C-alpha positions as protocol buffer text, in pm:
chain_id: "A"
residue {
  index: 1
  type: UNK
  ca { x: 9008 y: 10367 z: -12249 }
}
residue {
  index: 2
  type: UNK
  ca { x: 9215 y: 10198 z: -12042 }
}
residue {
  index: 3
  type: UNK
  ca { x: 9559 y: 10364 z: -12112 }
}
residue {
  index: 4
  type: UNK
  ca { x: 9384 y: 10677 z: -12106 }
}
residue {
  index: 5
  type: UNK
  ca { x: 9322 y: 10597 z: -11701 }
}
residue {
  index: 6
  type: UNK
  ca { x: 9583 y: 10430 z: -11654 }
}
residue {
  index: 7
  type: UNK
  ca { x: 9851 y: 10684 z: -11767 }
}
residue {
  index: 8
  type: UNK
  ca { x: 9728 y: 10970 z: -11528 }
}
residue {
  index: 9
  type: UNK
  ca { x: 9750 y: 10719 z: -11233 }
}
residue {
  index: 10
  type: UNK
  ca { x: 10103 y: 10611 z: -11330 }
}
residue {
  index: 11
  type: UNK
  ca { x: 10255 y: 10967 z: -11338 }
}
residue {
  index: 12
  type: UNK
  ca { x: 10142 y: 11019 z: -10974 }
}
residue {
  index: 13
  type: UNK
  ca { x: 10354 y: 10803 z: -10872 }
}
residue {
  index: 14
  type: UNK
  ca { x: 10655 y: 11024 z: -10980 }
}
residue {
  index: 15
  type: UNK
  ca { x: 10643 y: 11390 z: -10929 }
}
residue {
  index: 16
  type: UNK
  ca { x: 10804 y: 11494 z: -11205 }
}
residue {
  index: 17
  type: UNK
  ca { x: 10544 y: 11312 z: -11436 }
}
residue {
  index: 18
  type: UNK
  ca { x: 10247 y: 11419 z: -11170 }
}
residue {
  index: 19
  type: UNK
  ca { x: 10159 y: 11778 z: -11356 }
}
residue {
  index: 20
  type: UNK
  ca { x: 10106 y: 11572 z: -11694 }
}
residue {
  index: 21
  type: UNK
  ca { x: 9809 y: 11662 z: -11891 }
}
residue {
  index: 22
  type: UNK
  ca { x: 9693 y: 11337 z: -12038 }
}
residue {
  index: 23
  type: UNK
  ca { x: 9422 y: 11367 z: -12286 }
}
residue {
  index: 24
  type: UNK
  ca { x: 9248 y: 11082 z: -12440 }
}
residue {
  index: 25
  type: UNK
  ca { x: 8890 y: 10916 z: -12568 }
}
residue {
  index: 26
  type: UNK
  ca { x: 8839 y: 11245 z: -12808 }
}
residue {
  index: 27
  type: UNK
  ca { x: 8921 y: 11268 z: -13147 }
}
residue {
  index: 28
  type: UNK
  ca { x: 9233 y: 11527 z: -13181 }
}
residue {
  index: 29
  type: UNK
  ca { x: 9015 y: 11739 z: -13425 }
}
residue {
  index: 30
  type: UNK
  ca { x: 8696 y: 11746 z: -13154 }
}
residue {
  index: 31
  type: UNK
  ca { x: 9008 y: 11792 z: -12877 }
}
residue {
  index: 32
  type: UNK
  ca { x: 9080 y: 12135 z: -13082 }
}
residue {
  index: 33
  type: UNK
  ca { x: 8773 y: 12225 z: -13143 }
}
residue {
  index: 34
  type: UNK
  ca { x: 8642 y: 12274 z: -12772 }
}
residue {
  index: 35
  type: UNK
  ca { x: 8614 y: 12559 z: -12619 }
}
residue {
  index: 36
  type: UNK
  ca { x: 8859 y: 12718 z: -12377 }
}
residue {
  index: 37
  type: UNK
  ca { x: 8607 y: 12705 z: -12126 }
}
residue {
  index: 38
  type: UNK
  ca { x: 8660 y: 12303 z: -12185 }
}
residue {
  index: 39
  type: UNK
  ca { x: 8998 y: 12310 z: -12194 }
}
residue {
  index: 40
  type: UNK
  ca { x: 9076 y: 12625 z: -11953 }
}
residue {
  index: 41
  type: UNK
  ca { x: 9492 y: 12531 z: -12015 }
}
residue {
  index: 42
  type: UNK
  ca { x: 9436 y: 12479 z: -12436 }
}
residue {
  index: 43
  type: UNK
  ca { x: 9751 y: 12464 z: -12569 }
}
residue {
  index: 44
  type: UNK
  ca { x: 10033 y: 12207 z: -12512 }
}
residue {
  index: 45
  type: UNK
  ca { x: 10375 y: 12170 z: -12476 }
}
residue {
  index: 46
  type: UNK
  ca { x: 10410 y: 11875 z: -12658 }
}
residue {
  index: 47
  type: UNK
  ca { x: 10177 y: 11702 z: -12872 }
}
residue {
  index: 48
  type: UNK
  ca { x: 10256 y: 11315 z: -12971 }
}
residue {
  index: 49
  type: UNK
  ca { x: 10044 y: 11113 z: -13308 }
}
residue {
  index: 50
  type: UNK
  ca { x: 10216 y: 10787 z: -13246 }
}
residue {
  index: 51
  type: UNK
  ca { x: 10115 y: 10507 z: -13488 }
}
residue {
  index: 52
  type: UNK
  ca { x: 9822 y: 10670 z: -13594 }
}
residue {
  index: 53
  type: UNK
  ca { x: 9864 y: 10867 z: -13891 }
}
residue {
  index: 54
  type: UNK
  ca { x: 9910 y: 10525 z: -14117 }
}
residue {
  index: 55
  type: UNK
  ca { x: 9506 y: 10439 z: -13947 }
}
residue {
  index: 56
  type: UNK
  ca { x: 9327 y: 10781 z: -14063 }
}
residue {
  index: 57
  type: UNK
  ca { x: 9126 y: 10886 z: -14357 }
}
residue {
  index: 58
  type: UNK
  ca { x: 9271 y: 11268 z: -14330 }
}
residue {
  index: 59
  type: UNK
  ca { x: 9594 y: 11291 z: -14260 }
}
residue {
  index: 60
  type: UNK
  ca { x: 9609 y: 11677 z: -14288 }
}
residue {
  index: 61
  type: UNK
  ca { x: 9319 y: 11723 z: -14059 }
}
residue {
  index: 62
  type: UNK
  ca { x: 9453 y: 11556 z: -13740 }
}
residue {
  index: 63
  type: UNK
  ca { x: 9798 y: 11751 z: -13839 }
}
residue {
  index: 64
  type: UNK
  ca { x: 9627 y: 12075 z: -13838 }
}
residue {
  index: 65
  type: UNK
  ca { x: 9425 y: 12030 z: -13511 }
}
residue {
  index: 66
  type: UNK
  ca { x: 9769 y: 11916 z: -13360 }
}
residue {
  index: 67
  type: UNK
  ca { x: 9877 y: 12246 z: -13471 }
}
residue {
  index: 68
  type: UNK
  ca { x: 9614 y: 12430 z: -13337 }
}
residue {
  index: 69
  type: UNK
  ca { x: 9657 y: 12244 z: -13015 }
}
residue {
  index: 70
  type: UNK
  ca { x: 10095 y: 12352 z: -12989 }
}
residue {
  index: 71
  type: UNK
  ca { x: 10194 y: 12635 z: -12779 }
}
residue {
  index: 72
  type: UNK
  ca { x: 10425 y: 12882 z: -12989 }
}
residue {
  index: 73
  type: UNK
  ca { x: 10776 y: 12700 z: -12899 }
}
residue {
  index: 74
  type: UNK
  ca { x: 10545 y: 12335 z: -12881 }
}
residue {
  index: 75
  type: UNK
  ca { x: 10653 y: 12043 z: -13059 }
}
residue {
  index: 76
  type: UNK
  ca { x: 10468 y: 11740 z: -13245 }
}
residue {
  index: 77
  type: UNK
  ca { x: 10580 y: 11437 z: -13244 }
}
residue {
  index: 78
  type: UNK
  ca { x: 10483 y: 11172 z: -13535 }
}
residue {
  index: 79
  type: UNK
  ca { x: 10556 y: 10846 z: -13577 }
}
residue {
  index: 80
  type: UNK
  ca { x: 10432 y: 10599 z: -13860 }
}
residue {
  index: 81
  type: UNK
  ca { x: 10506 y: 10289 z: -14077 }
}
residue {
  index: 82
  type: UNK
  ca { x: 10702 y: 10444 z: -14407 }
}
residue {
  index: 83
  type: UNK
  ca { x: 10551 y: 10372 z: -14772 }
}
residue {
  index: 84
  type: UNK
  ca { x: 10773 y: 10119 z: -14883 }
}
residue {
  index: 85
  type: UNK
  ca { x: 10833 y: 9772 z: -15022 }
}
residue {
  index: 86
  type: UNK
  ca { x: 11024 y: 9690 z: -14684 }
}
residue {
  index: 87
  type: UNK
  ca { x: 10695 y: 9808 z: -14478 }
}
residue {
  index: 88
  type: UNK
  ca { x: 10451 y: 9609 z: -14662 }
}
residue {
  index: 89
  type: UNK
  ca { x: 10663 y: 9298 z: -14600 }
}
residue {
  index: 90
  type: UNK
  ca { x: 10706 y: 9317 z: -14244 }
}
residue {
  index: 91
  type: UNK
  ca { x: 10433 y: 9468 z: -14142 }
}
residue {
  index: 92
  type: UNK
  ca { x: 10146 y: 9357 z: -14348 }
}
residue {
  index: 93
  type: UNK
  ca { x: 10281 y: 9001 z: -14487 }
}
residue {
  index: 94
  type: UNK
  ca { x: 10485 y: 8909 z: -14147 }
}
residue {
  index: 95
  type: UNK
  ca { x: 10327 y: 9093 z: -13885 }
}
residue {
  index: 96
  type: UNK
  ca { x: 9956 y: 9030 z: -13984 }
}
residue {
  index: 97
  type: UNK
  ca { x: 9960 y: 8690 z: -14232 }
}
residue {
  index: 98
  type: UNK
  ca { x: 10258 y: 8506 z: -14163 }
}
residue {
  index: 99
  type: UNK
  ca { x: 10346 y: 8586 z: -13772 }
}
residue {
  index: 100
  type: UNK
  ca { x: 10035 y: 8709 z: -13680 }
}
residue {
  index: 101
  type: UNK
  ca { x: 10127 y: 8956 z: -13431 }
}
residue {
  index: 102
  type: UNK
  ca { x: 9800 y: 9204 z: -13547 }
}
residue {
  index: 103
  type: UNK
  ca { x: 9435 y: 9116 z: -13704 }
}
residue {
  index: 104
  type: UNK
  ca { x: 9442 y: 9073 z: -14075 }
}
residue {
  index: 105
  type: UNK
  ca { x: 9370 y: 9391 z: -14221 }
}
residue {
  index: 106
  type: UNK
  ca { x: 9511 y: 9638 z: -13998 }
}
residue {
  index: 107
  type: UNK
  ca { x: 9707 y: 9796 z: -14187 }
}
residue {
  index: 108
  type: UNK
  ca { x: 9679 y: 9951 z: -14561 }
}
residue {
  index: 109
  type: UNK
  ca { x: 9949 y: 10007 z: -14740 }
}
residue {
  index: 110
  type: UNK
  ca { x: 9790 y: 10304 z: -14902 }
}
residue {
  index: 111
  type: UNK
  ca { x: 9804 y: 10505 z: -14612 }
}
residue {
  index: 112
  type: UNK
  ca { x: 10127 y: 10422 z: -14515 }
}
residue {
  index: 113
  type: UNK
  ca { x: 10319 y: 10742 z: -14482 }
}
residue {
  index: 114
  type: UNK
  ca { x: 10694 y: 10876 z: -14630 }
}
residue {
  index: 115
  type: UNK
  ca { x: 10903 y: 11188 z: -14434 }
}
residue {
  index: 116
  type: UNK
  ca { x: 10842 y: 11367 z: -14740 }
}
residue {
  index: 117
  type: UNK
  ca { x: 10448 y: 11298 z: -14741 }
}
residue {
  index: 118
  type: UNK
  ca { x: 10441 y: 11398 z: -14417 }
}
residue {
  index: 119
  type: UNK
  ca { x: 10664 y: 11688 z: -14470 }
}
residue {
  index: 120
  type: UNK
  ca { x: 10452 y: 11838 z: -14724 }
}
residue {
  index: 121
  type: UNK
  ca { x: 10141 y: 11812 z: -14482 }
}
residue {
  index: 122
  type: UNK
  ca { x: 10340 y: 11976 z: -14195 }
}
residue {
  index: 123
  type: UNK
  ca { x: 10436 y: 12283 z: -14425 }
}
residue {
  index: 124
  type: UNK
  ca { x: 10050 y: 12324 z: -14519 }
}
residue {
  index: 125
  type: UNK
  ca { x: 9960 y: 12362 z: -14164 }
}
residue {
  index: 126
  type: UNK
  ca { x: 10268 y: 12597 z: -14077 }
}
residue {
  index: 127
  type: UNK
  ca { x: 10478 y: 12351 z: -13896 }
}
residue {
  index: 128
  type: UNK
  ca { x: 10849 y: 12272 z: -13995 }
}
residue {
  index: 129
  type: UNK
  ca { x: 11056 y: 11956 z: -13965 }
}
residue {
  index: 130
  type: UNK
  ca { x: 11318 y: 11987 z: -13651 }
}
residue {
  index: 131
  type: UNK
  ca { x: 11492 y: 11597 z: -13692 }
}
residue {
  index: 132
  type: UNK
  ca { x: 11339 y: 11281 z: -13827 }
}
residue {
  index: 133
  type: UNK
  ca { x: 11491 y: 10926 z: -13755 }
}
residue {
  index: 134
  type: UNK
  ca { x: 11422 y: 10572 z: -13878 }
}
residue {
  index: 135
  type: UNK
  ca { x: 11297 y: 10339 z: -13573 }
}
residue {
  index: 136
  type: UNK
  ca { x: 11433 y: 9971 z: -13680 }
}
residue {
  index: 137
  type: UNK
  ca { x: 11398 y: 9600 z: -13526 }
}
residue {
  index: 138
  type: UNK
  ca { x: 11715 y: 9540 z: -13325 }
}
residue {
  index: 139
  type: UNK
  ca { x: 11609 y: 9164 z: -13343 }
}
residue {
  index: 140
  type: UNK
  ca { x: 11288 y: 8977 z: -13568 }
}
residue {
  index: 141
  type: UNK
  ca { x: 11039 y: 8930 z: -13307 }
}
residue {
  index: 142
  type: UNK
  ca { x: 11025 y: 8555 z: -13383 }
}
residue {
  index: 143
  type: UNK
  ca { x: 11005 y: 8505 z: -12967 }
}
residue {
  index: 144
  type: UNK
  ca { x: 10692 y: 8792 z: -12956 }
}
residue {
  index: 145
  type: UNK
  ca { x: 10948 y: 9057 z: -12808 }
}
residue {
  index: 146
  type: UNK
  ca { x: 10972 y: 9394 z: -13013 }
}
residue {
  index: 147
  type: UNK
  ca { x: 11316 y: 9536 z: -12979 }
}
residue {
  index: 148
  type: UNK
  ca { x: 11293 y: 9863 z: -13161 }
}
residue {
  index: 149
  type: UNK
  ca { x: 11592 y: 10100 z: -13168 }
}
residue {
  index: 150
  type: UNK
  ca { x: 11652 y: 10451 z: -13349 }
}
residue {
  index: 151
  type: UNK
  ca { x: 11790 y: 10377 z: -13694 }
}
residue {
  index: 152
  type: UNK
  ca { x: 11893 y: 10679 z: -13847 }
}
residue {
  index: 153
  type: UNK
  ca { x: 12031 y: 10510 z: -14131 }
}
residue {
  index: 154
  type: UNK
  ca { x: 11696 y: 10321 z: -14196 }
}
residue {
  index: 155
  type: UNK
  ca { x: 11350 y: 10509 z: -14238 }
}
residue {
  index: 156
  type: UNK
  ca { x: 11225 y: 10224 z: -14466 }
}
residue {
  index: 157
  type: UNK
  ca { x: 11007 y: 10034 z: -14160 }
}
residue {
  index: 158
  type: UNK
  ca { x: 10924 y: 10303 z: -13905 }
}
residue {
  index: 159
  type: UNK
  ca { x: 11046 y: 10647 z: -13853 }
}
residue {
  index: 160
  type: UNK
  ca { x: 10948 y: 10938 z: -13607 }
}
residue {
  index: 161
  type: UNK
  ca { x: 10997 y: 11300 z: -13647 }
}
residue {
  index: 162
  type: UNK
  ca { x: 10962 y: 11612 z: -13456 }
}
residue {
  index: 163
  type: UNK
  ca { x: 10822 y: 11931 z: -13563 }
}
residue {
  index: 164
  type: UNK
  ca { x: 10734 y: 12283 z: -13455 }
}
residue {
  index: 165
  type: UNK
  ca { x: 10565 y: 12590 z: -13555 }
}
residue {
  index: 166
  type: UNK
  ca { x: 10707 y: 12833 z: -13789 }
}
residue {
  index: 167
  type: UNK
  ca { x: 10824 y: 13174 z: -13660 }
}
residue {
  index: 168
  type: UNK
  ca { x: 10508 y: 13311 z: -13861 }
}
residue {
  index: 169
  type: UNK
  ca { x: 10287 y: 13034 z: -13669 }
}
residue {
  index: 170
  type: UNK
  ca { x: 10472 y: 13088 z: -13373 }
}
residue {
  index: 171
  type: UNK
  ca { x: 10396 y: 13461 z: -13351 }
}
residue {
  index: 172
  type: UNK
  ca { x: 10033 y: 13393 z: -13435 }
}
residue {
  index: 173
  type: UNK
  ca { x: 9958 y: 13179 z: -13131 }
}
């Protein structure tokens, strides 16, 4: 809750952040669901699921209210632990038993989430894949300092993509 008032107050500050629409303490799929009347501007330029998709039960739900939420030439942006060996080590075994940077058990593996995974979710709710990138460690965060970096050579920790609507989506909105 405190991001969520926190990030309007921030923006003020410059004006070219000042017109941001920052949207928080709702679910995405209750977000999409209100009424225009609720949300008189109801579609967004950009739309980011940042280290969230790995935490929900229904992947393909909160990927088709983004959708709903996009303006025609919108984007998504998604980024998530990958579903591999190399994730479940340094996330789950270093970053939650051995270094204990998070609680025990905030993470499982299960949900962890592949580009392809999440590719095949963004084509069932008419969204298509613009550029994915793997986002690395630049350092191990032995001193309690994350440095990430884009690794576009390495999706096997982290990656983010970007996505937008389909020209038949697009057309539709």
């Amino acid at each position: 809750k405190a991001l969520v008032e926190t990030a309007p107050a921030h923006a003020q500050v410059d004006p070219v952040t000042a017109s941001i629409n920052y949207v928080g303490g709702t679910s995405i799929e209750d977000l999409a669901a209100s009424s225009s009347e609720e949300r008189p501007d109801s579609s967004f330029d950009v739309v980011c699921i940042l280290e969230v998709l790995e935490h929900v039960s229904d992947v393909g739900s909160v990927l088709k209210a983004a959708s709903s939420l996009l303006k025609a030439d919108g984007k998504l942006f998604v980024s998530t632990l990958n579903k591999t060996t190399k994730s479940h080590l340094m996330a789950i075994v270093g970053g939650e038993y051995i270094m204990g940077y998070l609680p025990m058990g905030t993470h499982d593996w299960n949900k962890f989430l592949s580009p392809a995974r999440v590719k095949d979710e963004m084509d069932r709710v008419g969204l298509v894949e613009e550029h994915t990138t793997g986002v690395g460690l630049s350092l191990p965060p032995i001193d309690g300092n994350w440095r990430w970096n884009l690794a576009p050579a390495d999706r096997d920790l982290n990656w983010i993509g970007c996505y937008r609507h389909t020209t038949e989506t697009a057309s539709a909105q």
